[in-house]
Coordinates of C-alpha atoms and ligand atoms in Angstrom, one line a residue:
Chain A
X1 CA 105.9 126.5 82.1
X2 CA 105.2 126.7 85.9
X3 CA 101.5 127.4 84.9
X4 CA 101.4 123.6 82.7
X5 CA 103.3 122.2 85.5
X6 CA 100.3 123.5 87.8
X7 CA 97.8 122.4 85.6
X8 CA 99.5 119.1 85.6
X9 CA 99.3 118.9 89.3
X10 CA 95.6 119.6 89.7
X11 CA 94.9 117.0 86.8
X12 CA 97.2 114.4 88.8
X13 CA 95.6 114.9 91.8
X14 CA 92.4 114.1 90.7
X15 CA 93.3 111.0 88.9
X16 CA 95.2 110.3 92.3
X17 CA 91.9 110.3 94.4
X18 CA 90.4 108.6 91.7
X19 CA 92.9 105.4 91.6
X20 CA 93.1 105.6 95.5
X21 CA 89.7 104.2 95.3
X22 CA 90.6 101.5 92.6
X23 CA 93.8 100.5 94.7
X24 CA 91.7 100.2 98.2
X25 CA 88.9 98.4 96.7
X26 CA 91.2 96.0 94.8
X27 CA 93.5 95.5 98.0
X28 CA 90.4 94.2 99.9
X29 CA 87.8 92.6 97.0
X30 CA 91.0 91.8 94.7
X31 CA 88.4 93.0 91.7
X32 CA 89.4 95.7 89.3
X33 CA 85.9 97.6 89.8
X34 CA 85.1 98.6 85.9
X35 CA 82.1 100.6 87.4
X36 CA 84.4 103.1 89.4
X37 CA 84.5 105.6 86.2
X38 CA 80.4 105.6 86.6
X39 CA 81.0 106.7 90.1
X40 CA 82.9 109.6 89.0
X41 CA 80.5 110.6 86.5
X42 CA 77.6 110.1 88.8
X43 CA 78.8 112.1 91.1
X44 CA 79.9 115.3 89.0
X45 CA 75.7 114.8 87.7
X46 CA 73.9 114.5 91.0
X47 CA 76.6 117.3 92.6
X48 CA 76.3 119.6 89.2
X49 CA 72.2 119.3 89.8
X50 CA 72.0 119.8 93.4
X51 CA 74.8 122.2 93.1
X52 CA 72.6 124.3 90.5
X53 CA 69.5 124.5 92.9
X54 CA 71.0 125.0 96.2
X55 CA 75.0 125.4 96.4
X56 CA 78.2 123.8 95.9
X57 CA 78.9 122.8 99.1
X58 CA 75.4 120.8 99.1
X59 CA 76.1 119.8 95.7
X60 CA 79.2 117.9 96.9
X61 CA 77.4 116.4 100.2
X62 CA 74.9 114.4 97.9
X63 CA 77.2 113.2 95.1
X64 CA 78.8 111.7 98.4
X65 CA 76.1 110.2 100.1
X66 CA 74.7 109.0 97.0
X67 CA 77.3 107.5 95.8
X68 CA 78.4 105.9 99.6
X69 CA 75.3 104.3 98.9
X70 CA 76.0 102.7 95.4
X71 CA 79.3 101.4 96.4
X72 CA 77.9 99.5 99.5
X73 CA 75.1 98.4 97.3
X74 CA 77.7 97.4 94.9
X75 CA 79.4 95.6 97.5
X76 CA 76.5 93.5 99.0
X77 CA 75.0 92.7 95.7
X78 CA 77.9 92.1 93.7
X79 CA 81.5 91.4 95.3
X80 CA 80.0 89.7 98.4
X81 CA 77.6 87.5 96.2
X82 CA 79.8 86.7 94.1
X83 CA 83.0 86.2 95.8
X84 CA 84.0 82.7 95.9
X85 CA 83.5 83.0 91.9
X86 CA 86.0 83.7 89.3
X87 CA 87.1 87.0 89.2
X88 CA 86.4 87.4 86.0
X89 CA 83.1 87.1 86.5
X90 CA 83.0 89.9 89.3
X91 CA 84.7 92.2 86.9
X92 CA 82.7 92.0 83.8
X93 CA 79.4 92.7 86.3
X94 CA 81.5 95.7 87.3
X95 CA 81.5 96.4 83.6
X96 CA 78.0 95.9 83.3
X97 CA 77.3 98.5 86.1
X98 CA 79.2 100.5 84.1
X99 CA 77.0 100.7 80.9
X100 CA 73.9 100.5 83.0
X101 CA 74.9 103.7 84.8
X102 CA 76.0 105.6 81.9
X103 CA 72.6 104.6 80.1
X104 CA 71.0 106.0 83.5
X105 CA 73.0 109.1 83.0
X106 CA 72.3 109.6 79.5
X107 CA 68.5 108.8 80.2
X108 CA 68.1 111.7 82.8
X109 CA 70.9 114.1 81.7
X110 CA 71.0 113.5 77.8
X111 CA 73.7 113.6 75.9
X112 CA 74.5 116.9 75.6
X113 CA 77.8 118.4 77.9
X114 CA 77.1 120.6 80.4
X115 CA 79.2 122.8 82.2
X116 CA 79.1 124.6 85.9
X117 CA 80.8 127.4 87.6
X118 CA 83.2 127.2 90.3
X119 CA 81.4 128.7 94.1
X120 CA 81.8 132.4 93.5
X121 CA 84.2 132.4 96.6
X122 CA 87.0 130.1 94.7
X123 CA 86.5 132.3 91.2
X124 CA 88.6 134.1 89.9
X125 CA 92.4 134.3 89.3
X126 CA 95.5 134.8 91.1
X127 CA 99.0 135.8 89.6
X128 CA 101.4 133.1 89.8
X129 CA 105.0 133.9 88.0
X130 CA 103.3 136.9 86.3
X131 CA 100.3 134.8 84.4
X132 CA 96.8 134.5 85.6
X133 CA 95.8 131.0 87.6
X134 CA 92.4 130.2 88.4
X135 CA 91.5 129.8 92.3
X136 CA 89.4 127.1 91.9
X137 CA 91.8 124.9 90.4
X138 CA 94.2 125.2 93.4
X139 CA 91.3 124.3 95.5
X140 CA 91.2 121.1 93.5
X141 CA 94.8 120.3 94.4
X142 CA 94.1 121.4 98.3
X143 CA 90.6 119.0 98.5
X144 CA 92.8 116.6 97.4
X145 CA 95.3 116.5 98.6
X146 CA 92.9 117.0 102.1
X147 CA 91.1 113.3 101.2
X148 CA 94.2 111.9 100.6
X149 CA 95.6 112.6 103.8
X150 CA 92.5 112.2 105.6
X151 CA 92.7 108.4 103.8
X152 CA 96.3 107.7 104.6
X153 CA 96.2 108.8 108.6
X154 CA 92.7 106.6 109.1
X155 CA 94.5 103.6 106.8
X156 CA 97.4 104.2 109.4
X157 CA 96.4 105.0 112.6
X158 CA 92.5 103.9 113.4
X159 CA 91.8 100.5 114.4
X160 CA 89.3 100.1 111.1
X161 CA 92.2 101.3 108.9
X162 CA 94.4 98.5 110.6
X163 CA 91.7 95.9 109.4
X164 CA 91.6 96.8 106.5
X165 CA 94.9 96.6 105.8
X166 CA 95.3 93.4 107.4
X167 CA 92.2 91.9 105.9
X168 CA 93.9 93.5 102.3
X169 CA 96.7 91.0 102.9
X170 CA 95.0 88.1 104.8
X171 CA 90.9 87.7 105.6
X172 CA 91.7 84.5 107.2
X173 CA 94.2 85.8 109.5
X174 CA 92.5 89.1 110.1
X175 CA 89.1 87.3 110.6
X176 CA 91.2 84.8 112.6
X177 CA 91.7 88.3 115.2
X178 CA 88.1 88.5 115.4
X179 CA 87.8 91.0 112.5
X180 CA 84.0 91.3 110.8
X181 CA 85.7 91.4 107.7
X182 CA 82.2 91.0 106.0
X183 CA 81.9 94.4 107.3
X184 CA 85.1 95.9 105.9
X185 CA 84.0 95.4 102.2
X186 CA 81.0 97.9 102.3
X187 CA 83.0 100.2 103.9
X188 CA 85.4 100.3 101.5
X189 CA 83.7 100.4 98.7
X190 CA 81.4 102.8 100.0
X191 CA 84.5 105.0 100.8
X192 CA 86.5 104.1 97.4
X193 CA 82.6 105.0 95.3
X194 CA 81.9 108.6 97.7
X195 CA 85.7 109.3 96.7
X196 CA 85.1 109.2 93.0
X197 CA 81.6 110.8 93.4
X198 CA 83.8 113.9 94.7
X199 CA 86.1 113.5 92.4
X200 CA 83.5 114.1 90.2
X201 CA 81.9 117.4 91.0
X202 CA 84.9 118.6 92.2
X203 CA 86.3 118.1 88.7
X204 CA 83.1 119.4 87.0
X205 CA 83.9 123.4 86.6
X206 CA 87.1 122.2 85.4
X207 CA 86.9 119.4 83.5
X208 CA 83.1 119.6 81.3
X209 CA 79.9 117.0 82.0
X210 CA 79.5 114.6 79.4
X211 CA 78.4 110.9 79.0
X212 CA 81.3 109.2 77.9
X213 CA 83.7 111.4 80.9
X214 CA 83.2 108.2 83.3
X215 CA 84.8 105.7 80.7
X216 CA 87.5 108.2 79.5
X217 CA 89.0 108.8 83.4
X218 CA 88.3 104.7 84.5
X219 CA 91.0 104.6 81.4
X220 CA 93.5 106.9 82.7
X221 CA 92.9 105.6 86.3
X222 CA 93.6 101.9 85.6
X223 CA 96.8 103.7 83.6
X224 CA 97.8 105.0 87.1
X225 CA 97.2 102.0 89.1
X226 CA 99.0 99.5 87.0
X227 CA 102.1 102.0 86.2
X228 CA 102.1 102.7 90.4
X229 CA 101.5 99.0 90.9
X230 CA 98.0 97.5 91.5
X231 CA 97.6 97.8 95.1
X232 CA 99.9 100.5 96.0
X233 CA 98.9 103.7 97.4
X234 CA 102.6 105.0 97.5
X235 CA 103.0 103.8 93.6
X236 CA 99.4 105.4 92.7
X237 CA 100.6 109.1 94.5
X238 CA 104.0 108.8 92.1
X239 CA 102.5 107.8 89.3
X240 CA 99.1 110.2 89.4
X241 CA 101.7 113.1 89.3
X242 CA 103.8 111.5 86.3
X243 CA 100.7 111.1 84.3
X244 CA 99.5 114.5 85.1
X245 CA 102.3 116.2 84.3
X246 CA 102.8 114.0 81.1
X247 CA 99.2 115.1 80.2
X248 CA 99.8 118.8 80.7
X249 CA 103.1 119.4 78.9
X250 CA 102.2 116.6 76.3
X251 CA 99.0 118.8 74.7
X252 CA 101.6 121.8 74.7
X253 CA 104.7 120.3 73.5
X254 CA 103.6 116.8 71.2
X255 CA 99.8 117.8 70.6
X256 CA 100.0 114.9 68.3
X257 CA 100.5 112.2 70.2
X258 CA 99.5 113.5 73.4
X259 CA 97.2 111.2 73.8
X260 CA 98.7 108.3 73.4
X261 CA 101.6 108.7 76.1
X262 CA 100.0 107.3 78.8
X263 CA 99.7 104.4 77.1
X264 CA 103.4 104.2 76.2
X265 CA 104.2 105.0 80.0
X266 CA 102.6 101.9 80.7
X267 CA 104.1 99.8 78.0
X268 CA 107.0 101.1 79.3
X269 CA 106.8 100.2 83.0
X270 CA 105.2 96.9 82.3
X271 CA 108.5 96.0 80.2
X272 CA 110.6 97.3 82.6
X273 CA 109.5 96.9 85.7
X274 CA 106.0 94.4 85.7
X275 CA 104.8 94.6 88.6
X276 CA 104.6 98.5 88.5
X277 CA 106.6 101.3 90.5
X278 CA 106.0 100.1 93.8
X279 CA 105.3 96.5 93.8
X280 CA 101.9 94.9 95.3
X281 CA 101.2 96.3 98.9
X282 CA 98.7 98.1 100.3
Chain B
X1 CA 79.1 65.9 133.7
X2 CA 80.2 69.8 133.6
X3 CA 80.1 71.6 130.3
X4 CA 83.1 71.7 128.5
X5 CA 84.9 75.0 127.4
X6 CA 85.5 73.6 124.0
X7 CA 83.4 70.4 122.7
X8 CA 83.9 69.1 119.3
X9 CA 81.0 66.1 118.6
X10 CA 81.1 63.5 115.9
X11 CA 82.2 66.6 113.4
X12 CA 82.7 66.4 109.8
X13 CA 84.3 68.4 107.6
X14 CA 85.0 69.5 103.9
X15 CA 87.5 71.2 101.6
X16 CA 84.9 71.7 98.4
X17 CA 84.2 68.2 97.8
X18 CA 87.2 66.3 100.0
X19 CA 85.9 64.7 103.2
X20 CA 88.5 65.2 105.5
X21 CA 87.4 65.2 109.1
X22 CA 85.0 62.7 109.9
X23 CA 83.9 62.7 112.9
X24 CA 85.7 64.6 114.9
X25 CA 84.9 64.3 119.0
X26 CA 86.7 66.3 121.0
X27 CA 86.7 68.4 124.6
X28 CA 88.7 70.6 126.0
X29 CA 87.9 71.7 129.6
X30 CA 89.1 75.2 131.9
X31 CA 92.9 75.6 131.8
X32 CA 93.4 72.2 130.6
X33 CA 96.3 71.3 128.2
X34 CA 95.6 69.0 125.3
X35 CA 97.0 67.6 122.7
X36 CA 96.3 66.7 119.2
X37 CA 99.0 64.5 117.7
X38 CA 98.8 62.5 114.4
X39 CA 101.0 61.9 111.2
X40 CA 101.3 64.6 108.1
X41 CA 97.7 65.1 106.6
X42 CA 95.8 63.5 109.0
X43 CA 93.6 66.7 109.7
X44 CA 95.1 68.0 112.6
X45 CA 94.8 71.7 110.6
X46 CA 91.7 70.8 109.4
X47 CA 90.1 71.0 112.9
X48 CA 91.8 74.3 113.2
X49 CA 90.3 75.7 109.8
X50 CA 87.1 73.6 110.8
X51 CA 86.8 76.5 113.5
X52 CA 87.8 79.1 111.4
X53 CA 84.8 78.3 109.0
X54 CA 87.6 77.9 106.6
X55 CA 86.8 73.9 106.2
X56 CA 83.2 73.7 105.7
X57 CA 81.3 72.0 108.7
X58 CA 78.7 69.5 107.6
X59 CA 77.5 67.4 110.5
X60 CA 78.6 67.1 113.7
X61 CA 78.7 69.9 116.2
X62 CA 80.5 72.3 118.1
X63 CA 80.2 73.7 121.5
X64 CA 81.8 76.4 123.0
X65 CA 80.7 76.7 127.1
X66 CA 77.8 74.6 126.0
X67 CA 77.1 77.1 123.6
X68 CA 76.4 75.7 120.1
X69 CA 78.1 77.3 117.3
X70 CA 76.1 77.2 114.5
X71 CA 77.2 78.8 111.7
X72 CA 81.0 79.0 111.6
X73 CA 82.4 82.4 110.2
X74 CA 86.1 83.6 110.7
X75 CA 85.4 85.4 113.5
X76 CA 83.3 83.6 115.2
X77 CA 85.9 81.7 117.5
X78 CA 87.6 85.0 118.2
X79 CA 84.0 86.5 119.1
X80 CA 84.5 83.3 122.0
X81 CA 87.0 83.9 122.8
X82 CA 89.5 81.0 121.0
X83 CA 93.4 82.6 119.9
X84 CA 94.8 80.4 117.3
X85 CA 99.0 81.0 116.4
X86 CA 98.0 78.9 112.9
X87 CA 100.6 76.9 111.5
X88 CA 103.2 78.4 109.7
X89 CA 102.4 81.5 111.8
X90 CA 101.3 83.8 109.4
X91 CA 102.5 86.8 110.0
X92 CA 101.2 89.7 107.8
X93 CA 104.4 91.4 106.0
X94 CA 102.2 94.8 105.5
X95 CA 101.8 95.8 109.0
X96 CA 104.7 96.2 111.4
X97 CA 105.2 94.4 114.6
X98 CA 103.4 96.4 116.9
X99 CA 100.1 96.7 114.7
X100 CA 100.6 92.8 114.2
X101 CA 100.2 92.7 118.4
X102 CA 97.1 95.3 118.0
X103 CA 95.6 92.9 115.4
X104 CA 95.4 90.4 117.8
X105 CA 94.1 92.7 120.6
X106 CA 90.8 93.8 117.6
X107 CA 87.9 92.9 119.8
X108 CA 89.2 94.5 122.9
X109 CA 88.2 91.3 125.4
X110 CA 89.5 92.6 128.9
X111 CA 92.1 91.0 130.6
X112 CA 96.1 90.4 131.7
X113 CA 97.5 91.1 128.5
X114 CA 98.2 94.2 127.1
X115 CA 101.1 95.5 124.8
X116 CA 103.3 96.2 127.4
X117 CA 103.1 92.7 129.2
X118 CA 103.7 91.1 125.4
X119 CA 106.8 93.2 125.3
X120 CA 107.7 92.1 128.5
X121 CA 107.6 88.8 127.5
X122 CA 109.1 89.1 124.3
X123 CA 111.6 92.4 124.7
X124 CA 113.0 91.7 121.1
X125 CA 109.6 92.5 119.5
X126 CA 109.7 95.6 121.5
X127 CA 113.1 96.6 120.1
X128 CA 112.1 96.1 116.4
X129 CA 108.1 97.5 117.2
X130 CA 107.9 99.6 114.0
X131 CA 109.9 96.6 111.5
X132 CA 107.6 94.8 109.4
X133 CA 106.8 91.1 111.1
X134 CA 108.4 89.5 108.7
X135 CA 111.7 91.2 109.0
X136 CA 112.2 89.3 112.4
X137 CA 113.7 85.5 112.4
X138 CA 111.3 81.9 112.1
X139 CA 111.5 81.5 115.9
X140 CA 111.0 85.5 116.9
X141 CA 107.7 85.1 114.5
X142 CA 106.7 82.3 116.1
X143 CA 106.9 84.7 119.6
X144 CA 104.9 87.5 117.3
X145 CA 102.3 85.2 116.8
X146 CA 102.1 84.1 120.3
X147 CA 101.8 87.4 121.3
X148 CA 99.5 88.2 118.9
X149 CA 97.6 85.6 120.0
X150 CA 98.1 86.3 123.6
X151 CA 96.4 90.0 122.4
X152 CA 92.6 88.5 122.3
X153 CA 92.9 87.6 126.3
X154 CA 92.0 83.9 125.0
X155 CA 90.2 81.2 127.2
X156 CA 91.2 79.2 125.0
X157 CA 94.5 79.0 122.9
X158 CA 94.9 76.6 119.9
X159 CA 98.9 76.5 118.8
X160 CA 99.4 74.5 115.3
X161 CA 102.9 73.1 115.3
X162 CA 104.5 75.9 117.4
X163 CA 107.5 74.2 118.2
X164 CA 108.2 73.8 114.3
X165 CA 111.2 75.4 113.1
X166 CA 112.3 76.3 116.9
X167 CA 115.7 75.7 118.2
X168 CA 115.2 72.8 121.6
X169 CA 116.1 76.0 123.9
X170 CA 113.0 77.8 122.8
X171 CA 111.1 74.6 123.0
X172 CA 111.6 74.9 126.8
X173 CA 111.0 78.3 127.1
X174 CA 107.7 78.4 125.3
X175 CA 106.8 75.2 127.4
X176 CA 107.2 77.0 130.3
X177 CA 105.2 80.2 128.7
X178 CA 102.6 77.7 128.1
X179 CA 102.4 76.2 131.7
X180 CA 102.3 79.2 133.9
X181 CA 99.6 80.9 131.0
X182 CA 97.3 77.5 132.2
X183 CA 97.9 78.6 135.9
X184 CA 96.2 81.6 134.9
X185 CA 92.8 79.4 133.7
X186 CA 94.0 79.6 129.8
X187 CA 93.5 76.4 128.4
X188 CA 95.6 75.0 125.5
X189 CA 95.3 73.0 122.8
X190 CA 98.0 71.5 121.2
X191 CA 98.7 70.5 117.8
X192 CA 102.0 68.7 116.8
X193 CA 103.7 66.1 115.4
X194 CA 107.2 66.3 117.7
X195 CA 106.1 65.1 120.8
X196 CA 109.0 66.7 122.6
X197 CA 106.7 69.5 123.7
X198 CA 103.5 67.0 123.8
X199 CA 105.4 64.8 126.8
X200 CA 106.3 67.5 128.6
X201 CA 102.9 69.9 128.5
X202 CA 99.4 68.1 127.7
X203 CA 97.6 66.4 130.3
X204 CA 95.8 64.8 128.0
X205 CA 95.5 63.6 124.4
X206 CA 94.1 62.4 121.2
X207 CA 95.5 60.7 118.4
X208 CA 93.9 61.7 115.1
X209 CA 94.5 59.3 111.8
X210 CA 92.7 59.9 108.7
X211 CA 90.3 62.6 109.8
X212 CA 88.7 60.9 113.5
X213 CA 90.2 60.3 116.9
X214 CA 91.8 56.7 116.9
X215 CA 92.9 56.9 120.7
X216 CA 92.6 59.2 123.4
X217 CA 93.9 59.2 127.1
X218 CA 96.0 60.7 129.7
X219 CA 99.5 61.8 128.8
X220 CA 100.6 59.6 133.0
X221 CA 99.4 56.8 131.2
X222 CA 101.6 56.5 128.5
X223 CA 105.1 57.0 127.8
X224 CA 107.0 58.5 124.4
X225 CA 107.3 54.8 122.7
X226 CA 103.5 53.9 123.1
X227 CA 102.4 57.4 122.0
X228 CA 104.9 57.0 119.0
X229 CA 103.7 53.8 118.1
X230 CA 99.7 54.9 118.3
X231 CA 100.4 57.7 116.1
X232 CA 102.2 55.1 113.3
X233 CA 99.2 52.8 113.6
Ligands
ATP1 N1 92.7 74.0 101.4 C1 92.6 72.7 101.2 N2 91.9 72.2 100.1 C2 91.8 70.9 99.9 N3 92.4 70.0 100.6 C3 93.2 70.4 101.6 C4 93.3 71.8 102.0 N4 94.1 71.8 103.0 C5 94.5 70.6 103.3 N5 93.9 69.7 102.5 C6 94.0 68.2 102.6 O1 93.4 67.8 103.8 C7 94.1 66.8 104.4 C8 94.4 67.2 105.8 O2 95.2 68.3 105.9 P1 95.6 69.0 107.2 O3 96.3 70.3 106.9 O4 94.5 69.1 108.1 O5 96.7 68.0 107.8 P2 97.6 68.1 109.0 O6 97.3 66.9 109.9 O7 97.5 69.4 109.7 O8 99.0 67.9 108.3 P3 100.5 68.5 108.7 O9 101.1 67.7 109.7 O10 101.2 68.4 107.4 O11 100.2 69.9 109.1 C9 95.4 66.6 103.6 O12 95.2 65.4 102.8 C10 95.5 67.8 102.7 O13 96.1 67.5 101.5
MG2 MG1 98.8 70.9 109.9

């Protein structure tokens, strides 16, 4: 019981940091970035290669740099250039990244899954209410619940966190206050893609490598963000934990249908309560 | 002929394919007060937005210190040092009071104003810092947006229909604000269409119908039933 309830958390938080980076890119570029599951899976490949050859600590280092890189490219080439176009338009480019990335991936990687070891000193087990627990997958919980705070205190109390909350709600007014806010965009997707690219490798002795992993957890992100409400930080934390737990007993207890309850958690809070658990604010 | 701070010449401007301004010329000297008065729709805003790079500028010219701004962005009149408290005063509900005041203060331009002065000014934003903007009343967000304004350290501060929604009290008050700010070498431009706080502030105006300047003078040189009747034309 307390051991699903753990593994729910650990799962939880990772879909948390995952649709942290969602909601901050949709606050400021109003896009639903498709290509944010590919950033998550890129990341678990270049950290799981990198990580193979010279640590795991390095391993993380360049699925974030890498990946800071992609989301800024993705920002200048796609959401700046197109931004005074439908939104519709912005988002199926996301979804083209998408399937260009996973093409990349299968291309260099194959197909096949692969699966990496946790750093020897977070291996092994610890006794929690008398059954074994691995380490590593309470460091998963501690890194992030670490990057969420780290997110949430600069968001709150630097002067680029203020802008980019204001510029969330207004460009005009924030730009109006002097705010580059051409500047803000890059940055946050570059923060929102190095997040996921963490996610990633931090995920990958848990959770195996495979091709199709980028597309599965975009799913189960965009579940979070629209039951949390599109936008909402707050909502995405509450909702991130639901899911996770819902995911951890449901395998146990309704094996069946596990994996559809999710998606009847979002039917459900789009019936009740559109606009998700905590509205539309960053 | 000295340069001006702000010079607006024979400027033209867009929303997509609507001509709106067309062209605009316009000056606004060192601690002067002006005022832009006109009927509903005439473009007052649009000069406004026409700075903010949010109409787009095609033709025409602006200045500011005799510096020519090319390319308009959203920041660029903040970067020289223009405040605006926009119409409708826009407030943003996500961030409380206090970081509303920081907003305004984002490119740190030294000078008088600091948080402490603002809440000086305005004590009941300093009571209710950590509320969200919007919680506070039409005429106390009005004040926010003054002192957000206020923030940058402007030379020049553009208010769009300030005295809209404010009780005749605060009219005075923020006439006063206004006046002892231009001691100071702040210079004001004023958009409205009551010309309560016109009379008593501008030294000098211009009378904008259907996107260009049909008159312009000095405020001694008319009184309230000429200036009305100019606007109606
Ligand atoms: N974003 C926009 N897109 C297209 N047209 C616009 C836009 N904003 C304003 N307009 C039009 O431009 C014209 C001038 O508007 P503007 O807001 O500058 O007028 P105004 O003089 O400020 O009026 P008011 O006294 O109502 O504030 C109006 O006809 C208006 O309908
Ligand atoms: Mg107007």
């Amino acid at each position: 019981m307390i051991i699903n309830a753990l593994n729910g958390l650990v799962y939880g938080s990772l879909l948390f940091i995952l649709a942290s980076g969602l909601v901050l890119v949709y606050g400021l570029r109003r896009v639903v970035n498709f290509a944010h599951g590919a950033f998550y899976m890129l990341g678990a490949y270049i950290g799981y290669s990198v990580a193979i050859h010279a640590g795991f600590i390095p391993g993380i280092i360049a699925a974030a740099a890498v990946l800071i890189a992609v989301g800024v490219a993705l920002d200048l080439v796609v959401f700046r250039k197109l931004a005074d176009r439908d939104p519709l338009v912005t988002v199926l480019v996301t979804f083209g990244v998408l399937l260009v990335l996973e093409d990349f991936v299968r291309t260099v990687w194959g197909t096949g899954n692969y699966a990496i070891d946790p750093p020897a000193l977070l291996s092994g087990v610890v006794q929690i209410a008398g059954a074994p627990f691995p380490i590593y997958r309470l460091f998963i919980v501690f890194a992030s619940a670490l990057m969420a705070g780290g997110m949430v205190i600069w968001l709150r109390y630097s002067r680029s966190g203020l802008w980019v909350r204001a510029a969330s709600h207004s460009p005009v007014v924030a730009a109006m206050c002097g705010v580059r806010t051409n500047v803000l965009g890059p940055l946050v997707v570059g923060l929102g893609a190095a997040f996921a690219g963490i996610a990633g490798i931090v995920a990958a002795p848990f959770l195996s490598l495979n091709p199709s992993m980028g597309a599965e957890i975009l799913v189960m992100s965009f579940v979070v963000s629209v039951v949390g409400g599109l936008g909402s930080f707050g909502g995405a934390f509450i909702s991130a934990m639901i899911l996770g737990q819902i995911q951890a007993f449901g395998v146990v207890y309704l094996p069946e249908i596990a994996a559809l309850l999710p998606f009847l958690l979002m039917a459900l809070v789009l019936v009740v309560r559109p606009q998700g658990i905590l509205g539309n604010k960053v | 002929m000295t340069t001006s701070l702000l010079e607006l010449r024979g400027v033209n401007a867009f929303y997509g394919s609507a001509h709106i301004l067309q062209g605009v010329d316009l000056s606004v000297q060192s601690g002067e007060r002006v005022a832009v008065v006109g009927r509903n729709g005439v473009g007052k805003t649009t000069i406004v937005n026409t700075l903010l790079g949010i109409a787009a500028m095609r033709g025409g010219s602006v200045h500011m210190r005799g510096e020519s701004l090319l390319k308009l962005a959203g920041h660029t009149a903040a970067t020289h040092g223009i405040a605006v408290v926009p119409q409708g005063r826009m407030i943003l509900p996500n961030l409380s009071i206090e970081e509303n005041l920081k907003l305004g203060a984002s490119l740190r331009r030294p000078g008088e104003w600091t948080l402490d002065r603002i809440y000086g000014l305005f004590p009941m934003l300093a009571e209710r810092r950590r509320s969200p903007g919007t919680a506070l009343s039409g005429g106390q967000q009005q004040m926010l947006a003054i002192g957000r304004a206020l923030m940058a350290n402007p030379d020049l501060l553009i208010l769009d229909e300030p005295s809209e929604g404010l009780a005749p009290v605060i009219v005075d008050e923020l006439e006063k604000l206004l006046r002892d700010l231009t001691e100071t070498g702040v210079a004001i431009l004023l958009i409205e269409q009551h010309l309560r706080l016109v009379l008593d502030l501008a030294e000098r105006f211009y009378v904008l119908s259907k996107g260009h300047v049909s008159e312009t003078g000095l405020m001694k040189d008319v009184d309230r039933e000429t200036l009305q009747a100019r606007i109606m034309q």
